[in-house]
Amino acid sequence: MATQEISAPSHRRSFVAGSVYLFERLLPDPFVIAIGLTFAVAAAAFLFAPKGDLVTVVTSWYAGLFGIIGFAFQMIMILVTGHAVAHAPLVQRGLKRLVATLSTPNQAVVMTFLIAAVASWLNWGFGLVVGAILAREVAKRIHLDFGWLVAAAYSGWVIWASGPSSSIALSQATHGNALNIVEKLTGQMLPFEQTVFTTFNLVPTLAVIVLVPIVFVFLKPREDEIVAFVPANAQEASSIAPAKSADSFAEAANRAPIVSLFLVLLGVSYLGFTWWSKGVNFDANTVILILLIVGVALHGTPVAYSEAMKNAAKQAGSMILQYPIYGGIMGIMDTTGLAAMISKFFVAIATAHTLPFWTYFASLFITFLVPSGGGHWAVQGPFAIPAAVELHASIPATTMSVAMGEQVSNMMQPFWALPVVAMAGIGIQRVLGYTVITFCVAGIIYGAALLLLT
């Protein structure tokens, strides 16, 4: 029996409709936003930062523009390898079987959010990709508003930095990591038991997982407001161009599973030797390697994986364009001391108990300017952790408060929504018109947890 559909009250529909309308009318292309943020940050640094002279602003922008390239390529690799895994035939069949069990828009939006959330908690790159792909599969079979559904998929990403793939938590748990600010200042590391697997982190994360899909059910658009999914072309699935000679050596090599098997064994051997001798550890390169060998294994043949990666690379265009721009923003904020001024303002009004909350509040703001967990921590961590030491505040809670602010503000920052909307094939403005609600709900939950549970 199908579950009863809940209609949202008119005032709630009006709020969401108004929010979507404002984003569609007022929010320009994300590339334009990135350039606008660059101008705003450069102007603020020039006017207020302690090292905000014109030469420093320009040179720090240039250094940041190219200094982020290595990290940017790592993030792009996580995206495309995750995309290839999610498009493997076995995974696609599993998603389609799951979608076949859904019969109503409410079921669809709840299931899409939950799967995206769990996947994002486990690995942020995989969660982004799976959410977008699942949204497309659902929209092909159920009549509903596509922006609403994609927003639910992206909203699942609101818990990524509270999971084991959190770049901030990972760096503080890794000895000698360049971003392990806690170890540099205190000589100690923060294992997951003190960050990810704590009451102040797990309780709000579970609350978000429960409450956000309920809120989305009440935000369901009316029938006359629905903008349904329209495929860009009739044949969305990629196909491999037929070989000129199916009996040739080249074609046999292209389709030989043993070639893929060699690469898989090479990757598995490296992980086995490394984890056996140094212990199990995860960083960006390890995650990429795991996604690579899993994708190769699931696709079976070299040519199948090659085609999957080519299709995945098409989704990375916005990231390739904008990552350097945000790198320039990071460079300006870090070198001129602008980020220090922002963070120190909040530190000045904090106590040992409230420092994690005010650090979280500052993180919400900084994320709009530095939408990268690692880059964000490099900017805010050097000021948040010394303040925690000085005030005798909880260092683990202060650390995770930066991560919590990062993940919540991503619901309003278009940067990480870019690959999701690119894969889904929808305008980002309509999606952000809904995720503003996720921002509000998750923002209150995590903020309350930092005040009540630390």
CSV table of N, CA, C and O in Angstrom, one decimal, residues 205-302:
chain,number,residue,atom,x,y,z
A,205,THR,N,24.4,14.6,14.5
A,205,THR,CA,24.4,14.0,13.2
A,205,THR,C,23.2,13.1,13.0
A,205,THR,O,22.6,13.1,11.9
A,206,LEU,N,22.9,12.3,14.0
A,206,LEU,CA,21.7,11.4,13.9
A,206,LEU,C,20.5,12.3,13.9
A,206,LEU,O,19.5,11.9,13.2
A,207,ALA,N,20.5,13.4,14.6
A,207,ALA,CA,19.3,14.2,14.6
A,207,ALA,C,19.0,14.8,13.3
A,207,ALA,O,17.9,14.9,12.8
A,208,VAL,N,20.1,15.2,12.6
A,208,VAL,CA,20.0,15.8,11.2
A,208,VAL,C,19.5,14.7,10.3
A,208,VAL,O,18.6,15.0,9.4
A,209,ILE,N,20.0,13.5,10.4
A,209,ILE,CA,19.5,12.4,9.5
A,209,ILE,C,18.0,12.1,9.7
A,209,ILE,O,17.3,11.8,8.7
A,210,VAL,N,17.5,12.3,10.9
A,210,VAL,CA,16.1,12.0,11.2
A,210,VAL,C,15.2,13.2,10.8
A,210,VAL,O,14.2,13.0,10.1
A,211,LEU,N,15.7,14.4,11.1
A,211,LEU,CA,14.8,15.6,10.9
A,211,LEU,C,14.7,16.2,9.5
A,211,LEU,O,13.7,16.6,9.0
A,212,VAL,N,15.9,16.2,8.8
A,212,VAL,CA,15.9,16.8,7.5
A,212,VAL,C,14.9,16.2,6.5
A,212,VAL,O,14.2,16.9,5.8
A,213,PRO,N,14.9,14.8,6.4
A,213,PRO,CA,13.9,14.3,5.4
A,213,PRO,C,12.5,14.5,5.8
A,213,PRO,O,11.6,14.7,4.9
A,214,ILE,N,12.2,14.6,7.1
A,214,ILE,CA,10.8,15.0,7.5
A,214,ILE,C,10.5,16.4,7.1
A,214,ILE,O,9.4,16.7,6.5
A,215,VAL,N,11.4,17.3,7.2
A,215,VAL,CA,11.2,18.7,6.8
A,215,VAL,C,11.0,18.7,5.2
A,215,VAL,O,10.1,19.4,4.8
A,216,PHE,N,11.8,17.9,4.5
A,216,PHE,CA,11.6,17.9,3.1
A,216,PHE,C,10.3,17.4,2.6
A,216,PHE,O,9.7,17.9,1.6
A,217,VAL,N,9.7,16.4,3.4
A,217,VAL,CA,8.4,16.0,3.1
A,217,VAL,C,7.4,17.1,3.2
A,217,VAL,O,6.5,17.3,2.3
A,218,PHE,N,7.5,17.9,4.2
A,218,PHE,CA,6.6,19.1,4.3
A,218,PHE,C,6.8,20.2,3.3
A,218,PHE,O,6.0,21.1,3.2
A,219,LEU,N,8.0,20.1,2.7
A,219,LEU,CA,8.3,21.2,1.7
A,219,LEU,C,7.9,20.7,0.3
A,219,LEU,O,8.2,21.5,-0.7
A,220,LYS,N,7.3,19.6,0.1
A,220,LYS,CA,7.0,19.1,-1.2
A,220,LYS,C,6.1,20.1,-2.0
A,220,LYS,O,5.1,20.6,-1.5
A,221,PRO,N,6.6,20.5,-3.2
A,221,PRO,CA,5.9,21.5,-4.0
A,221,PRO,C,4.5,21.0,-4.4
A,221,PRO,O,4.2,19.8,-4.5
A,222,ARG,N,3.6,21.9,-4.6
A,222,ARG,CA,2.3,21.6,-5.1
A,222,ARG,C,2.4,21.1,-6.6
A,222,ARG,O,3.4,21.3,-7.3
A,223,GLU,N,1.4,20.5,-7.1
A,223,GLU,CA,1.4,20.0,-8.4
A,223,GLU,C,1.6,21.1,-9.5
A,223,GLU,O,2.3,20.9,-10.4
A,224,ASP,N,1.0,22.3,-9.2
A,224,ASP,CA,1.2,23.3,-10.2
A,224,ASP,C,2.6,24.0,-10.1
A,224,ASP,O,2.9,24.9,-10.9
A,225,GLU,N,3.4,23.6,-9.1
A,225,GLU,CA,4.7,24.2,-8.9
A,225,GLU,C,5.8,23.3,-9.4
A,225,GLU,O,7.0,23.6,-9.5
A,226,ILE,N,5.4,22.0,-9.8
A,226,ILE,CA,6.4,21.0,-10.1
A,226,ILE,C,7.2,21.4,-11.4
A,226,ILE,O,6.5,21.7,-12.4
A,227,VAL,N,8.5,21.3,-11.4
A,227,VAL,CA,9.3,21.3,-12.6
A,227,VAL,C,10.0,20.0,-12.7
A,227,VAL,O,10.9,19.7,-11.9
A,228,ALA,N,9.5,19.1,-13.6
A,228,ALA,CA,9.9,17.7,-13.6
A,228,ALA,C,11.2,17.6,-14.4
A,228,ALA,O,11.7,18.5,-15.1
A,229,PHE,N,11.8,16.4,-14.2
A,229,PHE,CA,13.1,16.1,-14.9
A,229,PHE,C,12.9,15.9,-16.4
A,229,PHE,O,12.0,15.2,-16.8
A,230,VAL,N,13.7,16.5,-17.2
A,230,VAL,CA,13.7,16.3,-18.7
A,230,VAL,C,15.1,15.9,-19.1
A,230,VAL,O,16.0,16.7,-19.0
A,231,PRO,N,15.2,14.7,-19.6
A,231,PRO,CA,16.5,14.2,-20.0
A,231,PRO,C,17.1,15.1,-21.2
A,231,PRO,O,16.3,15.6,-22.0
A,232,ALA,N,18.4,15.3,-21.1
A,232,ALA,CA,19.0,16.1,-22.2
A,232,ALA,C,19.0,15.5,-23.5
A,232,ALA,O,18.9,16.1,-24.6
A,233,ASN,N,19.0,14.2,-23.6
A,233,ASN,CA,18.9,13.4,-24.8
A,233,ASN,C,18.3,12.1,-24.5
A,233,ASN,O,18.2,11.6,-23.4
A,234,ALA,N,17.8,11.4,-25.5
A,234,ALA,CA,17.1,10.2,-25.3
A,234,ALA,C,18.1,9.1,-24.8
A,234,ALA,O,17.6,8.2,-24.1
A,235,GLN,N,19.3,9.1,-25.2
A,235,GLN,CA,20.2,8.1,-24.8
A,235,GLN,C,21.3,8.6,-23.9
A,235,GLN,O,22.2,9.2,-24.2
A,236,GLU,N,21.0,8.5,-22.5
A,236,GLU,CA,21.9,9.1,-21.5
A,236,GLU,C,23.0,8.2,-21.2
A,236,GLU,O,24.1,8.6,-20.9
A,237,ALA,N,22.8,6.9,-21.3
A,237,ALA,CA,23.9,6.0,-21.0
A,237,ALA,C,25.0,6.1,-22.1
A,237,ALA,O,24.7,6.2,-23.3
A,238,SER,N,26.2,6.0,-21.6
A,238,SER,CA,27.3,6.1,-22.5
A,238,SER,C,27.5,4.8,-23.3
A,238,SER,O,27.1,3.7,-22.8
A,239,SER,N,28.0,4.8,-24.4
A,239,SER,CA,28.3,3.6,-25.2
A,239,SER,C,29.7,3.6,-25.7
A,239,SER,O,30.2,4.7,-26.1
A,240,ILE,N,30.3,2.5,-25.8
A,240,ILE,CA,31.6,2.4,-26.4
A,240,ILE,C,31.6,2.3,-27.9
A,240,ILE,O,30.8,1.5,-28.4
A,241,ALA,N,32.3,3.1,-28.5
A,241,ALA,CA,32.3,3.1,-30.0
A,241,ALA,C,32.8,1.7,-30.5
A,241,ALA,O,33.7,1.1,-30.0
A,242,PRO,N,32.1,1.2,-31.5
A,242,PRO,CA,32.5,-0.2,-32.0
A,242,PRO,C,33.9,-0.2,-32.6
A,242,PRO,O,34.3,0.8,-33.2
A,243,ALA,N,34.6,-1.2,-32.3
A,243,ALA,CA,35.9,-1.3,-32.8
A,243,ALA,C,35.9,-1.7,-34.3
A,243,ALA,O,34.9,-2.3,-34.8
A,244,LYS,N,36.9,-1.2,-35.0
A,244,LYS,CA,36.9,-1.5,-36.4
A,244,LYS,C,37.1,-3.0,-36.7
A,244,LYS,O,36.6,-3.5,-37.7
A,245,SER,N,37.8,-3.7,-35.8
A,245,SER,CA,38.0,-5.1,-36.0
A,245,SER,C,37.9,-5.8,-34.7
A,245,SER,O,38.7,-5.6,-33.8
A,246,ALA,N,36.8,-6.5,-34.5
A,246,ALA,CA,36.5,-7.1,-33.2
A,246,ALA,C,37.5,-8.2,-32.9
A,246,ALA,O,37.7,-8.7,-31.7
A,247,ASP,N,38.2,-8.7,-33.9
A,247,ASP,CA,39.2,-9.8,-33.7
A,247,ASP,C,40.6,-9.3,-33.6
A,247,ASP,O,41.5,-10.2,-33.6
A,248,SER,N,40.8,-8.1,-33.6
A,248,SER,CA,42.2,-7.5,-33.6
A,248,SER,C,42.8,-7.7,-32.2
A,248,SER,O,42.1,-7.9,-31.2
A,249,PHE,N,44.1,-7.6,-32.1
A,249,PHE,CA,44.9,-7.7,-30.9
A,249,PHE,C,44.5,-6.5,-30.0
A,249,PHE,O,44.3,-6.7,-28.8
A,250,ALA,N,44.4,-5.3,-30.6
A,250,ALA,CA,44.1,-4.2,-29.8
A,250,ALA,C,42.7,-4.3,-29.1
A,250,ALA,O,42.6,-4.0,-27.9
A,251,GLU,N,41.7,-4.8,-29.8
A,251,GLU,CA,40.4,-4.9,-29.3
A,251,GLU,C,40.4,-6.0,-28.2
A,251,GLU,O,39.7,-5.9,-27.1
A,252,ALA,N,41.1,-7.1,-28.4
A,252,ALA,CA,41.2,-8.1,-27.4
A,252,ALA,C,41.9,-7.6,-26.1
A,252,ALA,O,41.4,-7.9,-25.0
A,253,ALA,N,42.9,-6.8,-26.2
A,253,ALA,CA,43.6,-6.2,-25.1
A,253,ALA,C,42.6,-5.2,-24.4
A,253,ALA,O,42.6,-5.1,-23.1
A,254,ASN,N,41.9,-4.4,-25.2
A,254,ASN,CA,40.9,-3.5,-24.6
A,254,ASN,C,39.9,-4.1,-23.7
A,254,ASN,O,39.5,-3.6,-22.7
A,255,ARG,N,39.5,-5.3,-24.0
A,255,ARG,CA,38.4,-6.0,-23.3
A,255,ARG,C,39.0,-7.2,-22.5
A,255,ARG,O,38.2,-8.0,-22.1
A,256,ALA,N,40.2,-7.2,-22.2
A,256,ALA,CA,40.8,-8.3,-21.4
A,256,ALA,C,40.7,-8.0,-19.9
A,256,ALA,O,41.4,-7.1,-19.4
A,257,PRO,N,39.9,-8.8,-19.2
A,257,PRO,CA,39.8,-8.5,-17.7
A,257,PRO,C,41.2,-8.7,-17.0
A,257,PRO,O,41.4,-8.0,-15.9
A,258,ILE,N,42.1,-9.5,-17.5
A,258,ILE,CA,43.3,-9.7,-16.8
A,258,ILE,C,44.2,-8.4,-16.8
A,258,ILE,O,45.0,-8.2,-15.8
A,259,VAL,N,44.0,-7.5,-17.7
A,259,VAL,CA,44.7,-6.2,-17.7
A,259,VAL,C,44.2,-5.4,-16.5
A,259,VAL,O,45.0,-4.8,-15.7
A,260,SER,N,42.9,-5.4,-16.3
A,260,SER,CA,42.3,-4.7,-15.2
A,260,SER,C,42.7,-5.4,-13.9
A,260,SER,O,43.0,-4.7,-12.9
A,261,LEU,N,42.8,-6.7,-13.9
A,261,LEU,CA,43.1,-7.4,-12.7
A,261,LEU,C,44.5,-7.1,-12.2
A,261,LEU,O,44.8,-7.0,-11.0
A,262,PHE,N,45.5,-6.9,-13.1
A,262,PHE,CA,46.8,-6.5,-12.7
A,262,PHE,C,46.9,-5.2,-12.0
A,262,PHE,O,47.5,-5.1,-10.9
A,263,LEU,N,46.1,-4.2,-12.5
A,263,LEU,CA,46.1,-2.9,-11.8
A,263,LEU,C,45.4,-3.0,-10.4
A,263,LEU,O,45.9,-2.4,-9.4
A,264,VAL,N,44.4,-3.8,-10.3
A,264,VAL,CA,43.7,-4.0,-9.0
A,264,VAL,C,44.6,-4.7,-8.0
A,264,VAL,O,44.8,-4.3,-6.9
A,265,LEU,N,45.3,-5.7,-8.5
A,265,LEU,CA,46.3,-6.4,-7.6
A,265,LEU,C,47.4,-5.5,-7.2
A,265,LEU,O,47.9,-5.6,-6.0
A,266,LEU,N,47.9,-4.7,-8.0
A,266,LEU,CA,48.9,-3.7,-7.7
A,266,LEU,C,48.5,-2.8,-6.6
A,266,LEU,O,49.2,-2.6,-5.6
A,267,GLY,N,47.3,-2.2,-6.7
A,267,GLY,CA,46.7,-1.3,-5.7
A,267,GLY,C,46.5,-2.0,-4.4
A,267,GLY,O,46.8,-1.5,-3.3
A,268,VAL,N,45.9,-3.2,-4.5
A,268,VAL,CA,45.6,-4.0,-3.2
A,268,VAL,C,46.9,-4.3,-2.5
A,268,VAL,O,47.0,-4.3,-1.3
A,269,SER,N,47.9,-4.7,-3.3
A,269,SER,CA,49.2,-5.0,-2.7
A,269,SER,C,49.8,-3.9,-1.9
A,269,SER,O,50.3,-4.0,-0.8
A,270,TYR,N,49.7,-2.7,-2.6
A,270,TYR,CA,50.3,-1.5,-1.9
A,270,TYR,C,49.5,-1.2,-0.6
A,270,TYR,O,50.2,-1.0,0.4
A,271,LEU,N,48.2,-1.3,-0.6
A,271,LEU,CA,47.5,-1.0,0.6
A,271,LEU,C,47.8,-2.1,1.7
A,271,LEU,O,47.9,-1.7,2.8
A,272,GLY,N,47.9,-3.3,1.2
A,272,GLY,CA,48.2,-4.4,2.2
A,272,GLY,C,49.5,-4.2,2.9
A,272,GLY,O,49.6,-4.3,4.1
A,273,PHE,N,50.6,-3.9,2.1
A,273,PHE,CA,51.9,-3.8,2.6
A,273,PHE,C,52.0,-2.5,3.5
A,273,PHE,O,52.6,-2.6,4.6
A,274,THR,N,51.4,-1.4,3.1
A,274,THR,CA,51.4,-0.2,3.8
A,274,THR,C,50.6,-0.3,5.1
A,274,THR,O,51.1,0.1,6.2
A,275,TRP,N,49.4,-0.8,5.1
A,275,TRP,CA,48.6,-0.9,6.3
A,275,TRP,C,49.2,-2.0,7.3
A,275,TRP,O,49.0,-1.8,8.5
A,276,TRP,N,49.8,-3.0,6.7
A,276,TRP,CA,50.4,-4.0,7.6
A,276,TRP,C,51.6,-3.4,8.4
A,276,TRP,O,51.8,-3.7,9.6
A,277,SER,N,52.4,-2.6,7.7
A,277,SER,CA,53.6,-2.1,8.3
A,277,SER,C,53.4,-0.8,9.1
A,277,SER,O,54.1,-0.6,10.1
A,278,LYS,N,52.4,0.0,8.7
A,278,LYS,CA,52.2,1.3,9.3
A,278,LYS,C,50.9,1.5,10.0
A,278,LYS,O,50.6,2.5,10.6
A,279,GLY,N,50.0,0.5,9.9
A,279,GLY,CA,48.7,0.6,10.4
A,279,GLY,C,47.7,1.2,9.4
A,279,GLY,O,48.2,1.9,8.4
A,280,VAL,N,46.5,1.0,9.6
A,280,VAL,CA,45.5,1.5,8.6
A,280,VAL,C,45.3,3.0,8.8
A,280,VAL,O,45.1,3.5,9.9
A,281,ASN,N,45.4,3.7,7.7
A,281,ASN,CA,45.4,5.1,7.7
A,281,ASN,C,44.7,5.6,6.4
A,281,ASN,O,44.9,4.9,5.3
A,282,PHE,N,44.0,6.7,6.4
A,282,PHE,CA,43.4,7.2,5.2
A,282,PHE,C,43.8,8.7,5.0
A,282,PHE,O,43.8,9.5,5.9
A,283,ASP,N,44.1,9.0,3.8
A,283,ASP,CA,44.3,10.3,3.4
A,283,ASP,C,43.7,10.5,2.0
A,283,ASP,O,43.1,9.5,1.5
A,284,ALA,N,43.9,11.6,1.4
A,284,ALA,CA,43.2,11.9,0.1
A,284,ALA,C,43.7,10.9,-1.0
A,284,ALA,O,43.0,10.3,-1.8
A,285,ASN,N,45.1,10.6,-1.0
A,285,ASN,CA,45.6,9.7,-2.0
A,285,ASN,C,45.1,8.3,-1.8
A,285,ASN,O,44.9,7.5,-2.7
A,286,THR,N,45.0,7.9,-0.5
A,286,THR,CA,44.5,6.5,-0.2
A,286,THR,C,43.1,6.4,-0.7
A,286,THR,O,42.7,5.3,-1.3
A,287,VAL,N,42.3,7.4,-0.4
A,287,VAL,CA,40.9,7.3,-0.9
A,287,VAL,C,40.8,7.2,-2.4
A,287,VAL,O,40.0,6.4,-2.9
A,288,ILE,N,41.6,8.0,-3.1
A,288,ILE,CA,41.6,7.9,-4.6
A,288,ILE,C,42.0,6.6,-5.0
A,288,ILE,O,41.4,6.0,-6.0
A,289,LEU,N,43.1,6.0,-4.4
A,289,LEU,CA,43.5,4.7,-4.8
A,289,LEU,C,42.4,3.6,-4.6
A,289,LEU,O,42.2,2.8,-5.5
A,290,ILE,N,41.7,3.7,-3.5
A,290,ILE,CA,40.7,2.7,-3.2
A,290,ILE,C,39.6,2.8,-4.2
A,290,ILE,O,39.1,1.8,-4.8
A,291,LEU,N,39.1,4.1,-4.5
A,291,LEU,CA,38.1,4.3,-5.5
A,291,LEU,C,38.5,3.8,-6.9
A,291,LEU,O,37.7,3.3,-7.7
A,292,LEU,N,39.8,4.0,-7.2
A,292,LEU,CA,40.3,3.6,-8.5
A,292,LEU,C,40.3,2.1,-8.7
A,292,LEU,O,39.7,1.6,-9.7
A,293,ILE,N,40.8,1.4,-7.7
A,293,ILE,CA,40.8,-0.1,-7.8
A,293,ILE,C,39.4,-0.7,-7.7
A,293,ILE,O,39.2,-1.7,-8.4
A,294,VAL,N,38.6,-0.1,-6.9
A,294,VAL,CA,37.2,-0.6,-6.8
A,294,VAL,C,36.5,-0.4,-8.2
A,294,VAL,O,35.8,-1.3,-8.7
A,295,GLY,N,36.7,0.8,-8.8
A,295,GLY,CA,36.1,1.1,-10.0
A,295,GLY,C,36.5,0.2,-11.2
A,295,GLY,O,35.8,-0.3,-12.0
A,296,VAL,N,37.9,0.0,-11.2
A,296,VAL,CA,38.4,-0.9,-12.2
A,296,VAL,C,37.9,-2.3,-12.1
A,296,VAL,O,37.5,-3.0,-13.1
A,297,ALA,N,37.8,-2.8,-10.8
A,297,ALA,CA,37.3,-4.1,-10.6
A,297,ALA,C,35.8,-4.2,-11.0
A,297,ALA,O,35.4,-5.2,-11.6
A,298,LEU,N,35.0,-3.3,-10.6
A,298,LEU,CA,33.6,-3.3,-10.9
A,298,LEU,C,33.3,-3.2,-12.4
A,298,LEU,O,32.3,-3.9,-12.9
A,299,HIS,N,34.1,-2.5,-13.1
A,299,HIS,CA,33.8,-2.3,-14.6
A,299,HIS,C,34.4,-3.5,-15.4
A,299,HIS,O,33.9,-3.8,-16.5
A,300,GLY,N,35.3,-4.2,-14.8
A,300,GLY,CA,35.7,-5.5,-15.4
A,300,GLY,C,36.8,-5.4,-16.5
A,300,GLY,O,37.8,-6.0,-16.4
A,301,THR,N,36.6,-4.6,-17.5
A,301,THR,CA,37.5,-4.5,-18.6
A,301,THR,C,38.2,-3.1,-18.7
A,301,THR,O,37.5,-2.1,-18.2
A,302,PRO,N,39.4,-2.9,-19.2
A,302,PRO,CA,40.0,-1.6,-19.2
A,302,PRO,C,39.2,-0.6,-20.0
A,302,PRO,O,39.1,0.6,-19.6
